[in-house]
Short mmCIF file of C-alpha atoms and ligand atoms in Angstrom, two decimals:
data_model
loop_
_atom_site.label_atom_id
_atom_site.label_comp_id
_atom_site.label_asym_id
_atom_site.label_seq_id
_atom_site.Cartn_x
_atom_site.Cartn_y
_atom_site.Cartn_z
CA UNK Z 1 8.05 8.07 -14.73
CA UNK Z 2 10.57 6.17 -12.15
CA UNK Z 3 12.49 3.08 -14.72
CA UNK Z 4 9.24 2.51 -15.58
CA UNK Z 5 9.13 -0.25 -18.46
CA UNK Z 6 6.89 -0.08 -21.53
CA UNK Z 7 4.40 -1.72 -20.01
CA UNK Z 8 4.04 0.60 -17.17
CA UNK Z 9 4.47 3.63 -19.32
CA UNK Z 10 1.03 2.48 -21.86
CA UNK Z 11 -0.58 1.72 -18.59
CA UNK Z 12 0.00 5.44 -17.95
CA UNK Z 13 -1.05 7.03 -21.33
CA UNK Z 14 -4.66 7.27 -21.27
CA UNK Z 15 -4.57 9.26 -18.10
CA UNK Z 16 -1.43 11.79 -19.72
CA UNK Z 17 -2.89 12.35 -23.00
CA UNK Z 18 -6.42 13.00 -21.96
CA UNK Z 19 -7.03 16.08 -23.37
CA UNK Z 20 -8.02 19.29 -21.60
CA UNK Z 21 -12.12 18.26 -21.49
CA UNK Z 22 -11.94 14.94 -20.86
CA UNK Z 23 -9.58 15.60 -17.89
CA UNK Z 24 -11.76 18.15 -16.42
CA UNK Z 25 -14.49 15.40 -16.94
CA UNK Z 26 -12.66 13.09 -15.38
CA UNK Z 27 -12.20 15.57 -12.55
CA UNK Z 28 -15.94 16.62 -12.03
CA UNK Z 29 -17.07 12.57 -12.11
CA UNK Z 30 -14.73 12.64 -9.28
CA UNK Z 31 -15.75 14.98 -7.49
CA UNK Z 32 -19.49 13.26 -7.90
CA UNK Z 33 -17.63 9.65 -6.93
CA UNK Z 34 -16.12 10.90 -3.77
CA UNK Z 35 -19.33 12.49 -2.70
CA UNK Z 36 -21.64 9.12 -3.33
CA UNK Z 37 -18.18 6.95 -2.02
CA UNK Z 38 -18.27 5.48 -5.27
CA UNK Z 39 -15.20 3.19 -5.00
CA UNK Z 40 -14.46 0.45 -4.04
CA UNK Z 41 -11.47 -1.41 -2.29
CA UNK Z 42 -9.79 -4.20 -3.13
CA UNK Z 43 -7.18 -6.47 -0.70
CA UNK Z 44 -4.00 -8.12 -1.40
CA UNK Z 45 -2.70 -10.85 0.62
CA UNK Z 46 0.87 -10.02 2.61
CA UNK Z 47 1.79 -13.39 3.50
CA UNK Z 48 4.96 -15.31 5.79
CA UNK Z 49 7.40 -16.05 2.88
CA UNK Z 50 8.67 -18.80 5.46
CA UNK Z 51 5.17 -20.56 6.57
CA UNK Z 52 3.16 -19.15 3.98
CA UNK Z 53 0.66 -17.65 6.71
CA UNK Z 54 -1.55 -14.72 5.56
CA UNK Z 55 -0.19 -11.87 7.61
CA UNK Z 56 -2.04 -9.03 6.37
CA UNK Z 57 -3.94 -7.02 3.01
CA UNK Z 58 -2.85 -3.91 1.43
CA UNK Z 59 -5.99 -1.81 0.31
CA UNK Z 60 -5.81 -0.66 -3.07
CA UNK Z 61 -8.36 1.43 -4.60
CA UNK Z 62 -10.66 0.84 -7.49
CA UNK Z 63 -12.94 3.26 -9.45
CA UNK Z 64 -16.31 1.93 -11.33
CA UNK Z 65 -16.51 4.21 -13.89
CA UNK Z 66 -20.23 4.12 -16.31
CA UNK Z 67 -18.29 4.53 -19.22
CA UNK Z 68 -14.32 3.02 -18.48
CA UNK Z 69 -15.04 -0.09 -16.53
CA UNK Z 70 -12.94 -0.33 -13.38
CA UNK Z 71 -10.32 2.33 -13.37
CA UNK Z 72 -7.24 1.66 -11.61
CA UNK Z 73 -5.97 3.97 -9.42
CA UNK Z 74 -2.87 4.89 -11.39
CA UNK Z 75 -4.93 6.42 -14.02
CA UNK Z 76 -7.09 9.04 -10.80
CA UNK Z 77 -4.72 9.57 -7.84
CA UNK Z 78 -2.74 11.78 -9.21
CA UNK Z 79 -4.93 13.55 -10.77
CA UNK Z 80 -6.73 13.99 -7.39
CA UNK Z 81 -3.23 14.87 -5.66
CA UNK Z 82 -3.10 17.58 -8.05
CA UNK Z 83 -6.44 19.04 -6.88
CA UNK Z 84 -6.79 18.23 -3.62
CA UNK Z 85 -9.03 15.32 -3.98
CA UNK Z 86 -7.11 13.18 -2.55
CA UNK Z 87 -7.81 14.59 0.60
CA UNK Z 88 -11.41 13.13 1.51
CA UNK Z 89 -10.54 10.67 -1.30
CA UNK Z 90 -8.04 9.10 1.21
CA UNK Z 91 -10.11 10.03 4.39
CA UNK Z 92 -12.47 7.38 2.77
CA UNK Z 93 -10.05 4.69 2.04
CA UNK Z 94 -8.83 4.81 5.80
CA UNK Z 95 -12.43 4.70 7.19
CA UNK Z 96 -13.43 1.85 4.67
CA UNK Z 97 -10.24 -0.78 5.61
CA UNK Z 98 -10.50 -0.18 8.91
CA UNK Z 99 -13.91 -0.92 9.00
CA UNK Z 100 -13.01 -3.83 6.95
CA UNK Z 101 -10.61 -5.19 9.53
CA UNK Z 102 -12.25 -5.01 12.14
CA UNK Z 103 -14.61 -7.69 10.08
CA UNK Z 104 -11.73 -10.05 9.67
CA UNK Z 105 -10.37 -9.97 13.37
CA UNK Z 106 -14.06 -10.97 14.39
CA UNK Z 107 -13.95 -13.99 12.02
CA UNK Z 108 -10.56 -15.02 12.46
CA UNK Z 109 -8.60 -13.07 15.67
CA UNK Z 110 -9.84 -16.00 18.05
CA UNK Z 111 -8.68 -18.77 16.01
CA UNK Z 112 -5.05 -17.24 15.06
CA UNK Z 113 -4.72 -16.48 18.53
CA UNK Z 114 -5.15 -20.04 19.18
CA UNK Z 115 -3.08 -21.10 15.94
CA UNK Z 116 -0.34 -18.15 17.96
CA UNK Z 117 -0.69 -15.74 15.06
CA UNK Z 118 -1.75 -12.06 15.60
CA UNK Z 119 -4.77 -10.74 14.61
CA UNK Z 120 -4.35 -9.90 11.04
CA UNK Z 121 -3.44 -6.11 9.86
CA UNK Z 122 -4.72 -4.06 7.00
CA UNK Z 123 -1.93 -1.97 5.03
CA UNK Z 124 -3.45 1.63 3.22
CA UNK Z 125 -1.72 3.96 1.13
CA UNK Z 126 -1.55 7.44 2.29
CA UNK Z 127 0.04 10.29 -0.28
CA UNK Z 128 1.94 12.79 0.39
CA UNK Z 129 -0.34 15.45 -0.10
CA UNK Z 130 -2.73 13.58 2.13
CA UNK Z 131 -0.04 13.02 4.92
CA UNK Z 132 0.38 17.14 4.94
CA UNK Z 133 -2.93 18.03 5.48
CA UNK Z 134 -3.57 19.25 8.60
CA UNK Z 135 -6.33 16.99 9.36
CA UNK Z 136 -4.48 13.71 8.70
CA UNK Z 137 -3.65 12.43 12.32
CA UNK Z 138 -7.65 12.74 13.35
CA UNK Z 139 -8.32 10.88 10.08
CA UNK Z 140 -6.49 8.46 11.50
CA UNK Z 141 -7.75 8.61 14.85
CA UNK Z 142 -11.33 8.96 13.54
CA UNK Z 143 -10.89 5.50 11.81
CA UNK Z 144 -9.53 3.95 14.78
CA UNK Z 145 -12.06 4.86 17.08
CA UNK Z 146 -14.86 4.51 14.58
CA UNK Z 147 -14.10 0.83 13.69
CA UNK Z 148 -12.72 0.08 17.13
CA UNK Z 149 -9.48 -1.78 15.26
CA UNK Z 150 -6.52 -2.23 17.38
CA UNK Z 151 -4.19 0.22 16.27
CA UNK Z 152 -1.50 -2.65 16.19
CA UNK Z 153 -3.67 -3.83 13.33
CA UNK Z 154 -3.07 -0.45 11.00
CA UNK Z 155 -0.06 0.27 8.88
CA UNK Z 156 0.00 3.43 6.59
CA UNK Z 157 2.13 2.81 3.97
CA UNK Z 158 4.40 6.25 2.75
CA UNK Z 159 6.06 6.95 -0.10
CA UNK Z 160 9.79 8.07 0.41
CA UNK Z 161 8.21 11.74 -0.85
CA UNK Z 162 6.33 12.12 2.04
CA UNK Z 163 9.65 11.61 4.30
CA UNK Z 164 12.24 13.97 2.05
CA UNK Z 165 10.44 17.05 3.86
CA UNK Z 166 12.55 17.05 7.23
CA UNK Z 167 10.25 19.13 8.95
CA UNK Z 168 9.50 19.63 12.45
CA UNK Z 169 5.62 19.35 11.39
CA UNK Z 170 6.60 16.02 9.58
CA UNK Z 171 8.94 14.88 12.51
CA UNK Z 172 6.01 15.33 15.08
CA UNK Z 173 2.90 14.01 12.93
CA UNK Z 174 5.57 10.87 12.42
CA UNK Z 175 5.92 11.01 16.90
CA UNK Z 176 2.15 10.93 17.29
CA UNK Z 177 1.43 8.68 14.79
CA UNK Z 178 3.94 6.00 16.23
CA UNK Z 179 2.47 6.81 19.40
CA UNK Z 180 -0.97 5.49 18.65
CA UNK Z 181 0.71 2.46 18.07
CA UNK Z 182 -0.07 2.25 14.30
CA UNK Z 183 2.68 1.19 11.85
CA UNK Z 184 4.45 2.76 9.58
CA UNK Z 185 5.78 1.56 6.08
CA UNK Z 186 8.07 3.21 3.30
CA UNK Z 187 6.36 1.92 0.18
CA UNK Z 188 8.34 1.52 -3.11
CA UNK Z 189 11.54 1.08 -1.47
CA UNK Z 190 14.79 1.96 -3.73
CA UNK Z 191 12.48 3.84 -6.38
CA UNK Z 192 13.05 7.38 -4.86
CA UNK Z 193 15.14 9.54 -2.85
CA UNK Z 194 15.74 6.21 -0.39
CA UNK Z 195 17.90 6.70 2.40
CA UNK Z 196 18.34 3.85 4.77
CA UNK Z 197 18.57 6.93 7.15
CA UNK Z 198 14.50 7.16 7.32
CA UNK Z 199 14.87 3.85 9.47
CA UNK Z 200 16.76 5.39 12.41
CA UNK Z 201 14.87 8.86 12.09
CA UNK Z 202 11.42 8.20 12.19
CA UNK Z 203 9.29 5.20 14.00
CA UNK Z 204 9.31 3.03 10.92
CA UNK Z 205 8.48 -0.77 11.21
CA UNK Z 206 8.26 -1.76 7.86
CA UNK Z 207 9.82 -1.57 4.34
CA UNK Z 208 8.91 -2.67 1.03
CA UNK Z 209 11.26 -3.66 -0.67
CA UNK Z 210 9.81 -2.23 -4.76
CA UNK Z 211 8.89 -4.67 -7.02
CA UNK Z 212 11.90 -3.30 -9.97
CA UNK Z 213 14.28 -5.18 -7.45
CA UNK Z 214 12.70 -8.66 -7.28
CA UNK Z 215 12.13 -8.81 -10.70
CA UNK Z 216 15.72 -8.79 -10.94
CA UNK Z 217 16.49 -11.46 -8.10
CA UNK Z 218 18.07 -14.64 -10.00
CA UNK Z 219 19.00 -12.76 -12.50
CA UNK Z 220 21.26 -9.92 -11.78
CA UNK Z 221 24.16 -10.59 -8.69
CA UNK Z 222 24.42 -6.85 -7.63
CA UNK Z 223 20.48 -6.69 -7.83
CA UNK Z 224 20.30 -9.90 -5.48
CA UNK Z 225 23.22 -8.77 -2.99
CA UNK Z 226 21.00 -4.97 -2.73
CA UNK Z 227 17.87 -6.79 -1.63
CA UNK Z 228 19.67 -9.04 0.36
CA UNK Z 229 21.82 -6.34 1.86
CA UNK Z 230 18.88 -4.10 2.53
CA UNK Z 231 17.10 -7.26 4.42
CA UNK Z 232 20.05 -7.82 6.61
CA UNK Z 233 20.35 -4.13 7.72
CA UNK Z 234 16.55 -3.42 7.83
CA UNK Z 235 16.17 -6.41 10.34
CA UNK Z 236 19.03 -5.42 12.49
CA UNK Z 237 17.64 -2.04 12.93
CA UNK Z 238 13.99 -3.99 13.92
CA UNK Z 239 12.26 -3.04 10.43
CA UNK Z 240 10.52 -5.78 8.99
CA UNK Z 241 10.88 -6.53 4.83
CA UNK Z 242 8.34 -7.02 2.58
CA UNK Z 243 9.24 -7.92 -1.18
CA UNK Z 244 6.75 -6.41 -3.81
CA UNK Z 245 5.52 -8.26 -7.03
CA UNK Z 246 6.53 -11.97 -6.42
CA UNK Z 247 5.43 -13.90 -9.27
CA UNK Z 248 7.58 -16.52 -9.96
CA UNK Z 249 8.63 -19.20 -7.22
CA UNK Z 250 11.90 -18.70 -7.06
CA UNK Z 251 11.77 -15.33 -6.25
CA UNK Z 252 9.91 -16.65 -3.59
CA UNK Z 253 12.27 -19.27 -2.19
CA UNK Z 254 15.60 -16.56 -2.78
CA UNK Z 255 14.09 -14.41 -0.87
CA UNK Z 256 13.00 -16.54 1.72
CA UNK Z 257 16.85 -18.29 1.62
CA UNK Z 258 17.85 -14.50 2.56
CA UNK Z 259 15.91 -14.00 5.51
CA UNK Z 260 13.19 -11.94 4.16
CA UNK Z 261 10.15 -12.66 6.07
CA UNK Z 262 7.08 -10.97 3.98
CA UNK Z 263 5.83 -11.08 0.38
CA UNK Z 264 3.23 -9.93 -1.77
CA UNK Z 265 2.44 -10.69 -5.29
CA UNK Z 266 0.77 -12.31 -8.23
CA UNK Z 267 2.57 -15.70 -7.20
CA UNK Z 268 -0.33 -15.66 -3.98
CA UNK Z 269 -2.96 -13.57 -5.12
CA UNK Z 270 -4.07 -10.74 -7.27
CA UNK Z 271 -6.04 -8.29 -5.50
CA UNK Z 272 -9.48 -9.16 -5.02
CA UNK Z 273 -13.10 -7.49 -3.68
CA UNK Z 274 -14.12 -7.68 -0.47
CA UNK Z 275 -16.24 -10.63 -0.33
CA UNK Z 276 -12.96 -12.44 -1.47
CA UNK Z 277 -10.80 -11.62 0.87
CA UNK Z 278 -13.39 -12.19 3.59
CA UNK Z 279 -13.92 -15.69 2.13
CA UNK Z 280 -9.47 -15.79 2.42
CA UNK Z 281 -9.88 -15.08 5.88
CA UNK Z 282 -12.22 -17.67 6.69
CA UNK Z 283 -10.38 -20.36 5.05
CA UNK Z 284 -6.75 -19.16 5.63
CA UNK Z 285 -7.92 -19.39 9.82
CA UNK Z 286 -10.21 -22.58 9.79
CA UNK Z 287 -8.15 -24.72 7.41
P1 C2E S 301 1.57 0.32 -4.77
O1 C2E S 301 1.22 0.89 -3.45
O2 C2E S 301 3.01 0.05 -5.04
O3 C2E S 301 0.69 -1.01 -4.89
C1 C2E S 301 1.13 -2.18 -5.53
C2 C2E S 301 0.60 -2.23 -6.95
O4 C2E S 301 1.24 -3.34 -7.62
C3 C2E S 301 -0.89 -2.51 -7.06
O5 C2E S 301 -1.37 -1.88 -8.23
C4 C2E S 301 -0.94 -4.03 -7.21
O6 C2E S 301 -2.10 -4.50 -7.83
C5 C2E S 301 0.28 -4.26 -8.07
N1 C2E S 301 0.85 -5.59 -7.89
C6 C2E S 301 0.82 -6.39 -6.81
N2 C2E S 301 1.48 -7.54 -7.02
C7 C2E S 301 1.94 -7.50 -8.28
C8 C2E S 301 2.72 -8.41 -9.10
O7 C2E S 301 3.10 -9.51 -8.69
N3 C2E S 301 3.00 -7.99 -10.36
C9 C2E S 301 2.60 -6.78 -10.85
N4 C2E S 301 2.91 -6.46 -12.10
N5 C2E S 301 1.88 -5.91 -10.11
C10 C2E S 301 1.56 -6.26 -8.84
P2 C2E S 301 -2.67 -0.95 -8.22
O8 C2E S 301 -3.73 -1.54 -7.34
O9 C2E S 301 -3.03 -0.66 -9.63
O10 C2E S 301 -2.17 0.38 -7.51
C11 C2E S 301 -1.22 1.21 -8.12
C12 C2E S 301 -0.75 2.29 -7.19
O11 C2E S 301 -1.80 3.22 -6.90
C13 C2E S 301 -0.30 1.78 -5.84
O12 C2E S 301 1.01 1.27 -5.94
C14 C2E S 301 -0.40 3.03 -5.00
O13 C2E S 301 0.75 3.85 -5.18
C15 C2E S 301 -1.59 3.74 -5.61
N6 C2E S 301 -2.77 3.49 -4.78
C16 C2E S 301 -3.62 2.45 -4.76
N7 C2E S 301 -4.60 2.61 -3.84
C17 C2E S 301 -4.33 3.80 -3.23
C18 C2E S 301 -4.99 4.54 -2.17
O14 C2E S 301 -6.00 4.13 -1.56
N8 C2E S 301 -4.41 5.75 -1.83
C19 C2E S 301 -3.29 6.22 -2.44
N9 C2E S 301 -2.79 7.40 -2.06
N10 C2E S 301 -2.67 5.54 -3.43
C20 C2E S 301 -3.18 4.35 -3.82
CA1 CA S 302 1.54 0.44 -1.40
CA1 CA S 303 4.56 -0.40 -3.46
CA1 CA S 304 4.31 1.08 -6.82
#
């Protein structure tokens, strides 16, 4: 319950008040959904503030539930953090967008490569209790190998509570990981325990800048000269920016004034199925 506004907080309810049965309910359907891979994903665009070039998708996970429509994933993932869910949960989410990827770099890897853009990448969430399983790095490497994806192409993106344990398990899972060539995000940026000193310790190449900071931009000074003075230092270290939850235009154009290279939000596009964002790649290379 970060500064969560009011909005964020009913969002949250349902999933807090269930009671004891219909949580456990919740919990066995679950169980049944990551058995049959029940879910779905969904892609947001990541696009070039500057050019306005689609750069990549985050995957974000969506539950079709008989009798609650399309659950979001703020109202199951922690519930299957608690129990352990997310384990194969996630295993499935990394297998699925990488398989997905490698669909858009054979429709459109060619033609950016032509237009001098690289092939585009797919983003995925990974949670903490995921990222300390032991069997997280051959996920990873399962997924790459199975979908034959240039790891260049992959980017996990890690909640500051996944970095806060300093251990030497965490410091060498972060080693290989980098070494495969994948990259690495802090999600939520400036929501948590954020230390700018995550950017020199481990082989992170991207940042997102949380979306509680933009909505601020034009409004607040201090809030504008912290997102501009995290830009500045994130690109001198080599870490590239991405600003969360654009939605009006001139959140857009202050952050591209400030040198902020990547974007994502409503102001582009909402996330959408599959078919959608397979249809976005088309037209985003052949246009
Ligand atoms: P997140 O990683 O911070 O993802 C961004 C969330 O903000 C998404 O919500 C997205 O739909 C929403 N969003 C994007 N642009 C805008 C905007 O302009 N305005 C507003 N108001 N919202 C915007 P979503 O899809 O409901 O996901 C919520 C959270 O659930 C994610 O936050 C992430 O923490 C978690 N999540 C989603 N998929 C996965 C997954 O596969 N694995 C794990 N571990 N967590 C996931
Ligand atoms: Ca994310
Ligand atoms: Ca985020
Ligand atoms: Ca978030």
């Amino acid at each position: 319950a970060k500064a969560a506004g009011r909005r964020q907080w009913c969002h949250y309810r349902p999933a807090l008040q269930a009671g004891l049965v219909e949580r456990h309910e919740l919990n066995e359907n679950l169980d049944s959904a990551i058995a049959e891979a029940a879910f779905h994903l969904y892609y947001q665009p990541i696009v070039d503030l500057r050019t306005g070039d689609l750069v990549a998708f985050e995957a974000l996970v969506r539950w079709p539930h008989d009798r609650r429509g399309m659950v979001l994933p703020d109202e199951f993932i922690a519930l299957a953090e608690e129990s352990g869910q997310i384990v194969p949960l996630g295993a499935w989410v990394l297998e699925r967008a990488a398989e997905e990827a490698a669909v858009w770099h054979a429709a459109s890897s060619a033609a950016r490569a032509a237009a001098g853009l690289p092939p585009l990448r797919v983003n995925v969430n990974v949670s903490a209790r995921q990222f300390r399983d032991a069997g997280f790095v051959d996920v990873v490497r399962h997924a790459l190998d199975s979908s034959g994806i240039d790891p260049r192409t992959l980017v996990l993106e890690l909640t500051e509570s996944v970095l806060m344990r300093r251990d030497d398990r965490l410091r060498a899972d972060m080693d290989t990981l980098g070494d495969l060539g994948i990259g690495l995000a802090i999600d939520d940026f400036g929501t948590g325990y954020s230390s700018l000193s995550y950017l020199r310790e481990f082989p992170i190449s991207l940042l997102k800048i949380d979306k509680s900071f933009i909505d601020g931009l034009g409004l607040s000074p201090q809030q504008h000269a912290l997102v501009e003075g995290i830009t500045r230092i994130a690109d001198t270290l080599g870490v590239q920016v991405i600003a969360e939850g654009i939605e009006h235009p001139d959140q857009r154009d202050l952050l591209a004034a400030m040198g902020c290279p990547l974007g994502q939000g409503y102001l582009f596009a909402h996330p959408m199925d599959g078919p959608r964002a397979r249809a976005l790649v088309r037209r985003a290379t052949y246009e």
